[in-house]
Amino acid sequence: MPATTFRIFRYQPDSSETESYHQDFQLEHGEKTTLLDAILRIQNEQDGTVAVRYSCRSAICGSCACKANGKTVLACMMQVEHVKTDSGQEIVQVDPIGNFTPIKDLVVDMTPFWDKFKAVKPFLIPDGPAPEKERLVPKAAMEKIAKESKCILCAACYSECNSLAADPEFVGPAAFAWGYRFAADERDGQRKNRAKLYSGEHGVWDCTRCMFCNERCPKGVDPRDAIEKLGSIAFQEKVTSDKGARHAKAFLISLRTGGKLNEILIAPYTDPIGAPFNAPLALRMAQKGKLPKSPLTHRVKDRDQVKKLIKNVKETI
Amino acid sequence: MRTHDVVVVGAGLAGMRAAIAAHEAGVDVALVTKLHPVRSHSGAAQGGINAALGNETEDSTDNHTFDTVKGADYIGDQDAIEILCQRAPLEIYQLEHWGAVFSRQEDSGKIAQRPFGGAGFPRTCYAADLTGLVILHTLYTVCVKYDIPTYEEWFVTDLVTDDDGHAVGVVAYDMIHGTIETIGAKAVVMATGGAGRVYRPSTNAHASTGDAMGMALRKGVPLKDMEFMQFHPTTLAANGVLVTEGARGEGGYLLNKDGDRFMTKYAPNKLELASRDVVSRAEATEIMEGRGIDGCVMLDLRHLGRDRIMERLPQIRELAIAFAGTDPIVEPIPIRPGAHYHMGGVHVDNWGAAPHMPGLFAAGECSCVSVHGANRLGGNSLLEAVVFGARAGEASAAYVQEHSAAPKVPSNAAADTQARIENLLSRDKGIRQFEIRDELAGVMQEKVGVYRSGPVLGEAKRTVTELRERFQSVVVDDKGKTFNTDLIHTLETGFLLDLADCMVTGAIARTESRGAHSRTDFTERDDENWMKHTLSYLDDGEVRLDYSEVAMTKYEPQVRSY
């Protein structure tokens, strides 16, 4: 029977120890014991003050996300032995999810997460009255939002989000996955308004594309893909005045005209007002040889190929 | 003190549907839940929700009614079942209008329907194998849209009554802020879900501890048909996690160790899609007679093919891989019967109103209307939750409009609870709650399981009584105010013990076999003596039984075979 040291993050607001610390617990457990079962056994057999959120223990209620050796997982879905093999470490350190403030041990204050969820207007706003029976929706149209409908709001993505680490006001991957779920629902009548709501400061264009949300989502929702699809919807709805959208558009124009990126033109197009203020930086970059010598960059020869590629990509969205 | 017109305890399907209905009726309603609404166990329901939409084949609400009456082994109230089945299509359309992402038919774009156990026609609407999650989310989004006040992570400890014995609110422990508060109300709707955690293994969440039943029972409200616990035929051996009936609805086989489709013996017509009690008994018999593999039989989905499994049963594949190390595309899943759904609950009428306590309503699994009788059909629990959730919400709003005077909430309600909890926390030595819970769940599984008999039930009763005594000296490890889960589990364990006692006592008395209650010493259904509902009361800590009539409309009891 394997034995493991669990190094659990402790924060006990009611005790005399008001700082957080880590505490080690030893536990013998089965080959297939899940991380949640191990924590609950520690809670039962060793220390009843250990606090953790949990309920279904079948990876559907979304309560028990936490960090195991630095990586956000659903504790009920992850076997202790797998944590050890994945991380190459014998000790299993358990921490609360990131980008949140702890309330007690592994329990964090989820308020910002729920507030942002509510901010994306996560409900259907149809045009016109409902029919007597169900609305008729092509199977494929429903399947288009099937992946995002699987989001269990566990906040594993939020925990790992680098944009949030830099900007706590960033709306975050899960809320945007829900935003896409409604924006792309053909029964919803607010596509353009949603595109506006999800753009702007702290919006979809502020995602750093680090892909950690896709990587860590335990349900295969791929929130980054949803954010990208929201970007496309913004373009389709001509919601393109946002800096982020202009930046994306500058990429496209640059590719179309020269077949490759023209970095010198991208900055002024993205932010015509702000870019001149960056001139000193550009100058320093030029001095260090970090900029192309001429704004008229070399054009690729077979630009038709590039155009074909752009067309293909557009058709897949 | 906080007050609302209506307080709904529990924010799963029944609770949120009730709150939405009350809100739409124009009263001030609030939700109180010990979890966050989207964490509720309704979200774990997989396979679907029944309604005679007739999208796949001709169907009718009469067919649905008959299948449900028969599935209930004739002890469901037929007037209530008619209400359930007639309102079913309307509730499905309503959920669709609110945005539920139901799976669709290929050509017509209508809601797709799959075959389910005990049903004569493909009647089960679904969203892949995530139906509960999709509906739970849909209702939550409506609550967000309506901005219904929600007390999240408030554990309700007590139902509060006034001097006349009317329900006038609840006392709850605010887990985040560590305070104990009274929430006054003109009406209380209980919707806290089932008590599956009386058993181990169980498909139920850790939070499914039947709190509403426990609270109502202590206030003199009887519980109905507590002896009927459904064992789901397909649960994972490792931890009791559910494998949807939809797996068999899509065409999955059950095989014994010889590779035989043993259901040909037990239900030659409906085979794997007989009702759940029949299939669970068949499995238990195969295993007992030595034709199982390590205490399991096999659920074989391989012939469905990768595409169908990935489209219709993606979660099942994910869970089987995570918890059983088995990919159903390439090998059969070892499964066995496990406690799943409790047919019994707070005794309420067809509007969800408790006849023994004005102002109290209940809906969903914690209630017993009764529409499921002795055995619930798959796909009828989500349906019951939304139909009777909506009706309880409407009825509670109507009640409030008739009784508009401010509720006379006893001023000492929260203080009483506070004193009781402080007393509990002051104890330094004793037994921890988990030891009692573990032993209770073990004895219920072993002695009050798929097959029961008088002498063994008697042993279970003695153990439960002894555990209730030992619980008097329970000790709580965590003395803190914030997020004290040890305290909550202790209070839940108190409820579980009372409920287990009602289950065992009811089972001992019912000397017949009906639906999920199968006695090896009384193997036949006995309509002459037992066509009645059991009512359990708690008198000075002792369970007392009484009985009430079953409502019959047009379906005469028949021999039940599948």
PDB file of C-alpha atoms in Angstrom, chain A residues 12-14 32 34 36-37 40 43-63 76-77 79 103-104 107 110 113-114 117-118 122-124 126 130-139 142-143 145-146 149-154 178 181-182 185 187 218-219, chain B residues 35-36 38-41 43-44 53 55 93 96-102 104-106 108-111 130 133-134 137 140-142 144-145 152-153 176 197 202-207 239-241 311-312 315 318-319 322-325 432-434 437 477-486 489:
ATOM      1  CA  GLN A  12      -7.100  29.081   9.922  1.00  0.00           C
ATOM      2  CA  PRO A  13      -8.678  32.501  10.407  1.00  0.00           C
ATOM      3  CA  ASP A  14     -10.223  31.570  13.783  1.00  0.00           C
ATOM      4  CA  LYS A  32      -6.257   4.293  -6.867  1.00  0.00           C
ATOM      5  CA  THR A  34      -8.170  10.020  -5.334  1.00  0.00           C
ATOM      6  CA  LEU A  36     -10.104  14.186  -2.600  1.00  0.00           C
ATOM      7  CA  ASP A  37     -10.519  10.874  -0.762  1.00  0.00           C
ATOM      8  CA  LEU A  40     -11.181  13.621   3.408  1.00  0.00           C
ATOM      9  CA  GLN A  43      -9.957  15.424   7.713  1.00  0.00           C
ATOM     10  CA  ASN A  44     -11.641  12.419   9.319  1.00  0.00           C
ATOM     11  CA  GLU A  45      -8.734  10.553  10.836  1.00  0.00           C
ATOM     12  CA  GLN A  46      -6.147  13.194  11.624  1.00  0.00           C
ATOM     13  CA  ASP A  47      -7.464  16.736  11.721  1.00  0.00           C
ATOM     14  CA  GLY A  48     -11.117  17.732  11.527  1.00  0.00           C
ATOM     15  CA  THR A  49     -10.232  21.375  11.001  1.00  0.00           C
ATOM     16  CA  VAL A  50      -8.932  20.847   7.455  1.00  0.00           C
ATOM     17  CA  ALA A  51     -11.357  22.712   5.179  1.00  0.00           C
ATOM     18  CA  VAL A  52     -12.081  21.870   1.559  1.00  0.00           C
ATOM     19  CA  ARG A  53     -15.090  22.333  -0.721  1.00  0.00           C
ATOM     20  CA  TYR A  54     -16.419  19.140  -2.270  1.00  0.00           C
ATOM     21  CA  SER A  55     -19.645  17.366  -3.016  1.00  0.00           C
ATOM     22  CA  CYS A  56     -20.296  14.983  -5.923  1.00  0.00           C
ATOM     23  CA  ARG A  57     -16.882  13.258  -6.050  1.00  0.00           C
ATOM     24  CA  SER A  58     -17.627  12.432  -9.700  1.00  0.00           C
ATOM     25  CA  ALA A  59     -16.163  15.412 -11.533  1.00  0.00           C
ATOM     26  CA  ILE A  60     -19.433  17.173 -12.241  1.00  0.00           C
ATOM     27  CA  CYS A  61     -20.249  19.587  -9.372  1.00  0.00           C
ATOM     28  CA  GLY A  62     -17.023  21.560  -9.822  1.00  0.00           C
ATOM     29  CA  SER A  63     -16.412  22.179  -6.095  1.00  0.00           C
ATOM     30  CA  CYS A  76     -11.971  14.004  -6.987  1.00  0.00           C
ATOM     31  CA  MET A  77     -10.809  13.109 -10.474  1.00  0.00           C
ATOM     32  CA  GLN A  79      -5.462   9.864  -8.250  1.00  0.00           C
ATOM     33  CA  ILE A 103     -10.958  31.971   3.345  1.00  0.00           C
ATOM     34  CA  LYS A 104      -9.824  28.859   5.193  1.00  0.00           C
ATOM     35  CA  VAL A 107     -11.522  27.151   0.583  1.00  0.00           C
ATOM     36  CA  MET A 110     -15.146  32.774  -5.139  1.00  0.00           C
ATOM     37  CA  PHE A 113     -15.507  34.531 -10.167  1.00  0.00           C
ATOM     38  CA  TRP A 114     -19.296  34.530  -9.754  1.00  0.00           C
ATOM     39  CA  PHE A 117     -19.839  35.034 -14.595  1.00  0.00           C
ATOM     40  CA  LYS A 118     -22.915  37.181 -14.005  1.00  0.00           C
ATOM     41  CA  PRO A 122     -25.215  34.277 -18.880  1.00  0.00           C
ATOM     42  CA  PHE A 123     -28.805  33.709 -19.925  1.00  0.00           C
ATOM     43  CA  LEU A 124     -30.648  33.378 -23.193  1.00  0.00           C
ATOM     44  CA  PRO A 126     -34.138  35.574 -27.551  1.00  0.00           C
ATOM     45  CA  ALA A 130     -41.273  31.654 -27.907  1.00  0.00           C
ATOM     46  CA  PRO A 131     -43.206  29.215 -30.077  1.00  0.00           C
ATOM     47  CA  GLU A 132     -45.784  26.915 -28.524  1.00  0.00           C
ATOM     48  CA  LYS A 133     -43.455  23.923 -28.613  1.00  0.00           C
ATOM     49  CA  GLU A 134     -39.653  23.764 -28.709  1.00  0.00           C
ATOM     50  CA  ARG A 135     -37.714  25.987 -31.103  1.00  0.00           C
ATOM     51  CA  LEU A 136     -36.445  23.936 -34.004  1.00  0.00           C
ATOM     52  CA  VAL A 137     -32.665  23.991 -34.021  1.00  0.00           C
ATOM     53  CA  PRO A 138     -30.419  22.018 -36.374  1.00  0.00           C
ATOM     54  CA  LYS A 139     -28.475  19.326 -34.567  1.00  0.00           C
ATOM     55  CA  MET A 142     -26.642  22.807 -30.903  1.00  0.00           C
ATOM     56  CA  GLU A 143     -23.438  20.810 -31.188  1.00  0.00           C
ATOM     57  CA  ILE A 145     -22.029  25.023 -28.273  1.00  0.00           C
ATOM     58  CA  ALA A 146     -21.909  21.516 -26.778  1.00  0.00           C
ATOM     59  CA  SER A 149     -22.116  23.770 -22.257  1.00  0.00           C
ATOM     60  CA  LYS A 150     -19.979  21.226 -20.411  1.00  0.00           C
ATOM     61  CA  CYS A 151     -18.296  23.931 -18.322  1.00  0.00           C
ATOM     62  CA  ILE A 152     -18.858  23.068 -14.644  1.00  0.00           C
ATOM     63  CA  LEU A 153     -17.566  26.430 -13.348  1.00  0.00           C
ATOM     64  CA  CYS A 154     -14.851  24.754 -11.272  1.00  0.00           C
ATOM     65  CA  TRP A 178     -20.230  30.933 -21.139  1.00  0.00           C
ATOM     66  CA  ARG A 181     -22.145  29.545 -25.319  1.00  0.00           C
ATOM     67  CA  PHE A 182     -24.808  32.289 -25.541  1.00  0.00           C
ATOM     68  CA  ASP A 185     -26.542  30.019 -29.617  1.00  0.00           C
ATOM     69  CA  ARG A 187     -31.716  31.085 -30.381  1.00  0.00           C
ATOM     70  CA  PRO A 218     -10.851  18.982 -16.583  1.00  0.00           C
ATOM     71  CA  LYS A 219     -13.895  18.826 -18.871  1.00  0.00           C
TER      72      LYS A 219
ATOM     73  CA  LEU B  35     -23.567  24.701  -1.543  1.00  0.00           C
ATOM     74  CA  HIS B  36     -23.530  27.050  -4.503  1.00  0.00           C
ATOM     75  CA  VAL B  38     -24.494  24.915  -9.598  1.00  0.00           C
ATOM     76  CA  ARG B  39     -22.871  22.450  -7.161  1.00  0.00           C
ATOM     77  CA  SER B  40     -26.232  20.813  -6.441  1.00  0.00           C
ATOM     78  CA  HIS B  41     -26.493  17.103  -7.072  1.00  0.00           C
ATOM     79  CA  GLY B  43     -26.206  18.268 -11.988  1.00  0.00           C
ATOM     80  CA  ALA B  44     -24.989  14.687 -11.712  1.00  0.00           C
ATOM     81  CA  LEU B  53     -43.486  14.800 -26.782  1.00  0.00           C
ATOM     82  CA  ASN B  55     -40.917  13.377 -31.332  1.00  0.00           C
ATOM     83  CA  TYR B  93     -40.701  23.394 -23.740  1.00  0.00           C
ATOM     84  CA  GLU B  96     -35.957  24.833 -24.012  1.00  0.00           C
ATOM     85  CA  HIS B  97     -37.282  28.389 -24.199  1.00  0.00           C
ATOM     86  CA  TRP B  98     -34.980  29.290 -21.319  1.00  0.00           C
ATOM     87  CA  GLY B  99     -32.049  27.963 -23.331  1.00  0.00           C
ATOM     88  CA  ALA B 100     -31.501  24.321 -22.294  1.00  0.00           C
ATOM     89  CA  VAL B 101     -29.116  22.706 -24.770  1.00  0.00           C
ATOM     90  CA  PHE B 102     -31.067  19.526 -25.503  1.00  0.00           C
ATOM     91  CA  ARG B 104     -31.619  17.393 -31.345  1.00  0.00           C
ATOM     92  CA  GLN B 105     -32.946  15.116 -34.039  1.00  0.00           C
ATOM     93  CA  GLU B 106     -30.894  15.035 -37.210  1.00  0.00           C
ATOM     94  CA  SER B 108     -36.354  18.000 -37.920  1.00  0.00           C
ATOM     95  CA  GLY B 109     -34.393  19.991 -35.351  1.00  0.00           C
ATOM     96  CA  LYS B 110     -36.823  18.804 -32.680  1.00  0.00           C
ATOM     97  CA  ILE B 111     -35.656  17.620 -29.264  1.00  0.00           C
ATOM     98  CA  LEU B 130     -25.185  15.643 -19.082  1.00  0.00           C
ATOM     99  CA  LEU B 133     -26.089  19.578 -15.594  1.00  0.00           C
ATOM    100  CA  VAL B 134     -27.654  21.334 -18.567  1.00  0.00           C
ATOM    101  CA  HIS B 137     -27.392  25.448 -15.415  1.00  0.00           C
ATOM    102  CA  TYR B 140     -29.459  28.933 -12.547  1.00  0.00           C
ATOM    103  CA  THR B 141     -29.162  31.302 -15.499  1.00  0.00           C
ATOM    104  CA  VAL B 142     -32.848  32.176 -15.078  1.00  0.00           C
ATOM    105  CA  VAL B 144     -29.365  35.118 -12.335  1.00  0.00           C
ATOM    106  CA  LYS B 145     -31.563  36.883 -14.884  1.00  0.00           C
ATOM    107  CA  GLU B 152     -24.949  30.592  -0.833  1.00  0.00           C
ATOM    108  CA  GLU B 153     -23.161  28.289   1.607  1.00  0.00           C
ATOM    109  CA  ILE B 176     -18.346  31.969   5.288  1.00  0.00           C
ATOM    110  CA  ARG B 197     -25.598   9.038   1.938  1.00  0.00           C
ATOM    111  CA  SER B 202     -24.091   5.422  -3.201  1.00  0.00           C
ATOM    112  CA  THR B 203     -24.312   7.373  -6.424  1.00  0.00           C
ATOM    113  CA  ASN B 204     -25.183  10.410  -4.338  1.00  0.00           C
ATOM    114  CA  ALA B 205     -23.012  13.392  -3.542  1.00  0.00           C
ATOM    115  CA  HIS B 206     -21.497  13.785  -0.093  1.00  0.00           C
ATOM    116  CA  ALA B 207     -24.033  16.579   0.390  1.00  0.00           C
ATOM    117  CA  ASN B 239     -16.782   4.408  -5.675  1.00  0.00           C
ATOM    118  CA  GLY B 240     -20.433   3.951  -6.610  1.00  0.00           C
ATOM    119  CA  VAL B 241     -20.376   6.651  -9.283  1.00  0.00           C
ATOM    120  CA  GLU B 311     -21.555  11.629 -29.122  1.00  0.00           C
ATOM    121  CA  ARG B 312     -24.113  10.257 -26.683  1.00  0.00           C
ATOM    122  CA  GLN B 315     -19.140  11.633 -19.670  1.00  0.00           C
ATOM    123  CA  GLU B 318     -14.570   9.921 -19.013  1.00  0.00           C
ATOM    124  CA  LEU B 319     -15.777   8.571 -15.626  1.00  0.00           C
ATOM    125  CA  ALA B 322     -10.968   7.999 -14.430  1.00  0.00           C
ATOM    126  CA  PHE B 323     -12.500   5.719 -11.800  1.00  0.00           C
ATOM    127  CA  ALA B 324     -12.487   2.196 -13.254  1.00  0.00           C
ATOM    128  CA  GLY B 325      -9.450   2.452 -15.539  1.00  0.00           C
ATOM    129  CA  ARG B 432     -16.259  11.603  15.644  1.00  0.00           C
ATOM    130  CA  GLN B 433     -19.160  11.882  13.225  1.00  0.00           C
ATOM    131  CA  PHE B 434     -17.456   9.955  10.414  1.00  0.00           C
ATOM    132  CA  ARG B 437     -21.655   7.689   9.445  1.00  0.00           C
ATOM    133  CA  ASP B 477     -12.855  18.415  16.173  1.00  0.00           C
ATOM    134  CA  ASP B 478     -13.118  21.863  14.619  1.00  0.00           C
ATOM    135  CA  LYS B 479     -14.130  24.513  17.160  1.00  0.00           C
ATOM    136  CA  GLY B 480     -13.879  27.448  14.723  1.00  0.00           C
ATOM    137  CA  LYS B 481     -16.673  29.573  13.311  1.00  0.00           C
ATOM    138  CA  THR B 482     -15.537  29.824   9.693  1.00  0.00           C
ATOM    139  CA  PHE B 483     -16.444  27.113   7.194  1.00  0.00           C
ATOM    140  CA  ASN B 484     -16.713  24.446   9.860  1.00  0.00           C
ATOM    141  CA  THR B 485     -17.399  21.360   7.756  1.00  0.00           C
ATOM    142  CA  ASP B 486     -16.821  19.064  10.720  1.00  0.00           C
ATOM    143  CA  HIS B 489     -21.135  16.792   8.901  1.00  0.00           C
TER     144      HIS B 489
END
